[in-house]
Every structure is written in C-alpha cells, then in structure tokens.
C-alpha cells in the first residue's frame, strides 16, 4: 500500500507540472526546458563517472509563472527503470525550500514530515543561476548553472562539501537541450 501511495504522489507531482512545460513564456529563463546529460563531456570528481551505456540522466526545469520554477531530476538506469531524483519548486529569491526525493516524498505522504534538505535558487545573470543545497544548517553543495549563448548546452558546476565545510568534490555536468 505504501508503494501505491508513493507512486500516485510522484505521478501527481510530475503530471501537475507537465502542462506548464508546454506553454512557452517569452520572458522565461534560458534554463527552462528538458536537458539530457552528456556523460562523455561531464567530469566527476572524485568519481566514478556513470556508465554512458544505458544511463540517461536529465533535468526538467519548468516555469510555473510568477517567478516560480520547478525542477524534476530524472534518471533511467541500465535496465530502463525510471528513477525520480528529486522535485523542487520555489522562487528565484534565495529563500530555502524543501527538496523532495523519493524517500522524503514517501515520508511526507505518510507522516506529513517535511524533508531536512532545502535548496535556494538565485539569478546571477540572464543565462546563469546559482543554487545552494543544505541539510539543516550544513551546506551540502553549491552549484552554478550556465546556459551557452546558443541555448543548446547547460553546464552545471557542483562543489560538494562535507559536514565540516571542506570541499570534497567538484562535478561538471554537461547537458544538451532536448
């Protein structure tokens, strides 16, 4: 029964955002859209890099109007099974909003408990966004998303930190617009 509730909740979240993705808005950020990971052009430190064969990862940024953005991280494993990484919705105002991954969404649906992980987004310039992910008061990562001039490539540079605030990783993910 728990699995059914979880699946229904995920489907409702994704379906609620789908109509928004189909209606273009003239003033939307260039990051809005569906992006597929180019594993070969991406770098992962300390690693490892996911296997390029069978792995499909991506981001779907959706303009919800009134300065709201939604992000859905999608992955498909080597067996072709979909996996929802996380769902986030909030404004580009630097305020913390909860991040729902599969486990946090199930806990929220069952017990009403909000996740500990939060994310903030802010606009750096017209083609660059920055986000910070925290668990409680600890910064997990700081990332910059930059869209190329031609709008076809999104580069996400992610600095990962340990609980003591020391940088322990640097991933540069390259995405292609779909």
C-alpha positions as a printed Julia matrix, in Angstrom:
178×3 Matrix{Float64}:
  0.0    0.0     0.0
  2.87   2.37    0.81
  4.33   1.83   -2.64
  0.98   2.64   -4.29
  0.7    5.88   -2.31
  4.25   6.79   -3.26
  3.75   6.06   -6.97
  0.5    8.06   -7.03
  2.17  11.0    -5.29
  5.09  11.03   -7.76
  2.77  10.78  -10.74
  0.61  13.62   -9.44
  3.67  15.83   -8.92
  5.04  15.17  -12.42
  1.64  15.42  -14.15
  0.85  18.71  -12.4
  4.0   20.23  -13.89
  3.69  18.81  -17.42
  1.12  21.31  -18.79
  3.32  24.2   -17.64
  6.25  22.89  -19.67
  4.21  23.02  -22.89
  3.26  26.7   -22.68
  6.28  28.87  -23.57
  6.65  32.2   -21.84
  8.51  34.98  -23.64
 10.42  36.17  -20.55
 11.38  32.78  -19.15
 14.92  31.93  -18.15
 17.04  30.1   -20.75
 17.43  27.22  -18.25
 13.74  26.32  -18.64
 13.29  23.1   -20.59
 14.28  19.46  -20.74
 18.0   18.65  -20.63
 19.76  15.3   -21.18
 23.13  14.51  -19.56
 26.11  14.13  -21.88
 28.15  11.73  -19.71
 31.16  11.78  -22.05
 31.58  15.56  -21.74
 30.89  15.62  -17.99
 33.54  15.24  -15.28
 33.05  13.67  -11.87
 35.5   14.21   -9.01
 36.23  12.19   -7.02
 34.17   9.9    -9.27
 33.18   7.49  -10.58
 31.52   8.55  -13.8
 28.24   6.72  -14.53
 28.42   4.2   -17.36
 27.49   6.03  -20.55
 25.81   2.91  -21.93
 22.33   2.5   -20.51
 22.42   5.64  -18.32
 20.15   8.51  -19.17
 20.05  11.38  -16.75
 18.49  14.75  -17.08
 16.85  17.79  -15.68
 13.48  19.28  -16.46
 13.16  22.92  -15.4
  9.61  24.22  -15.64
  8.4   27.83  -15.48
  5.39  27.86  -13.16
  4.69  31.61  -13.57
  5.05  34.43  -11.02
  8.77  33.75  -10.65
  8.28  30.09   -9.7
 10.43  27.33  -11.1
 10.12  23.6   -10.67
 12.92  21.12  -11.15
 12.49  17.42  -11.7
 15.62  15.28  -11.88
 15.04  12.21  -13.98
 17.23   9.14  -14.31
 16.85   5.86  -16.16
 19.1    3.02  -15.07
 20.74   0.38  -17.27
 17.61  -1.79  -17.03
 15.44   1.05  -18.34
 13.71   1.6   -14.99
 12.87   5.25  -14.27
 14.03   6.85  -11.05
 12.94  10.26   -9.86
 15.89  12.0    -8.25
 14.15  14.95   -6.63
 11.47  17.55   -7.14
 11.9   21.16   -6.09
  9.65  24.14   -6.52
 10.28  27.68   -5.41
 11.17  31.2    -6.46
 14.47  32.69   -7.61
 14.53  34.71   -4.4
 17.23  32.97   -2.36
 14.73  31.56    0.16
 15.08  27.96    1.35
 12.5   25.49    0.08
 12.3   21.73    0.84
 13.69  19.24   -1.69
 11.65  16.08   -2.13
 13.47  12.94   -3.21
 11.86   9.51   -3.3
 12.4    8.77    0.41
 11.42  12.25    1.61
  8.29  12.26   -0.56
  7.16   8.92    0.86
  7.77  10.14    4.44
  5.89  13.37    3.68
  2.91  11.49    2.2
  2.76   9.01    5.08
  3.63  11.19    8.08
  3.46  14.8     6.89
  7.14  15.29    7.8
  8.94  17.85    5.65
 12.4   16.87    4.38
 15.53  18.15    6.09
 17.17  19.04    2.77
 16.48  22.51    1.37
 17.51  24.38   -1.76
 17.72  28.04   -2.7
 17.97  29.45   -6.22
 19.08  32.9    -7.27
 19.67  34.56  -10.62
 23.3   35.57  -11.24
 22.74  36.98  -14.74
 20.26  36.29  -17.61
 21.94  32.98  -18.52
 23.29  31.86  -15.13
 21.61  30.56  -11.97
 23.12  29.51   -8.66
 21.7   27.11   -6.12
 22.71  26.01   -2.65
 21.57  22.72   -1.11
 21.61  22.33    2.67
 20.71  19.68    5.22
 19.72  21.55    8.35
 22.38  24.25    8.72
 25.08  22.33    6.79
 25.78  23.29    3.16
 25.95  20.11    1.05
 26.72  21.76   -2.27
 26.78  25.0    -4.2
 26.15  24.82   -7.92
 26.17  27.17  -10.88
 24.03  26.51  -13.94
 25.14  28.33  -17.09
 23.38  28.17  -20.46
 25.52  28.61  -23.58
 24.94  31.59  -25.88
 23.23  29.38  -28.46
 20.93  27.93  -25.76
 21.78  24.32  -26.64
 24.1   23.42  -23.73
 23.65  23.69  -19.97
 26.74  23.33  -17.77
 26.15  22.61  -14.09
 29.25  23.04  -11.9
 28.69  21.49   -8.47
 31.01  21.98   -5.49
 30.33  19.33   -2.81
 31.16  19.89    0.85
 31.49  17.63    3.9
 29.86  18.36    7.29
 32.93  20.4     8.3
 32.53  22.74    5.33
 35.54  21.42    3.4
 35.14  20.94   -0.35
 35.29  17.22   -1.13
 34.13  17.09   -4.74
 33.71  19.03   -7.95
 31.42  17.76  -10.68
 30.93  19.5   -14.02
 27.82  18.12  -15.69
 27.1   18.93  -19.32
 23.51  18.73  -20.58
 22.07  19.07  -24.07
 18.69  20.66  -24.7
 16.03  18.18  -25.82
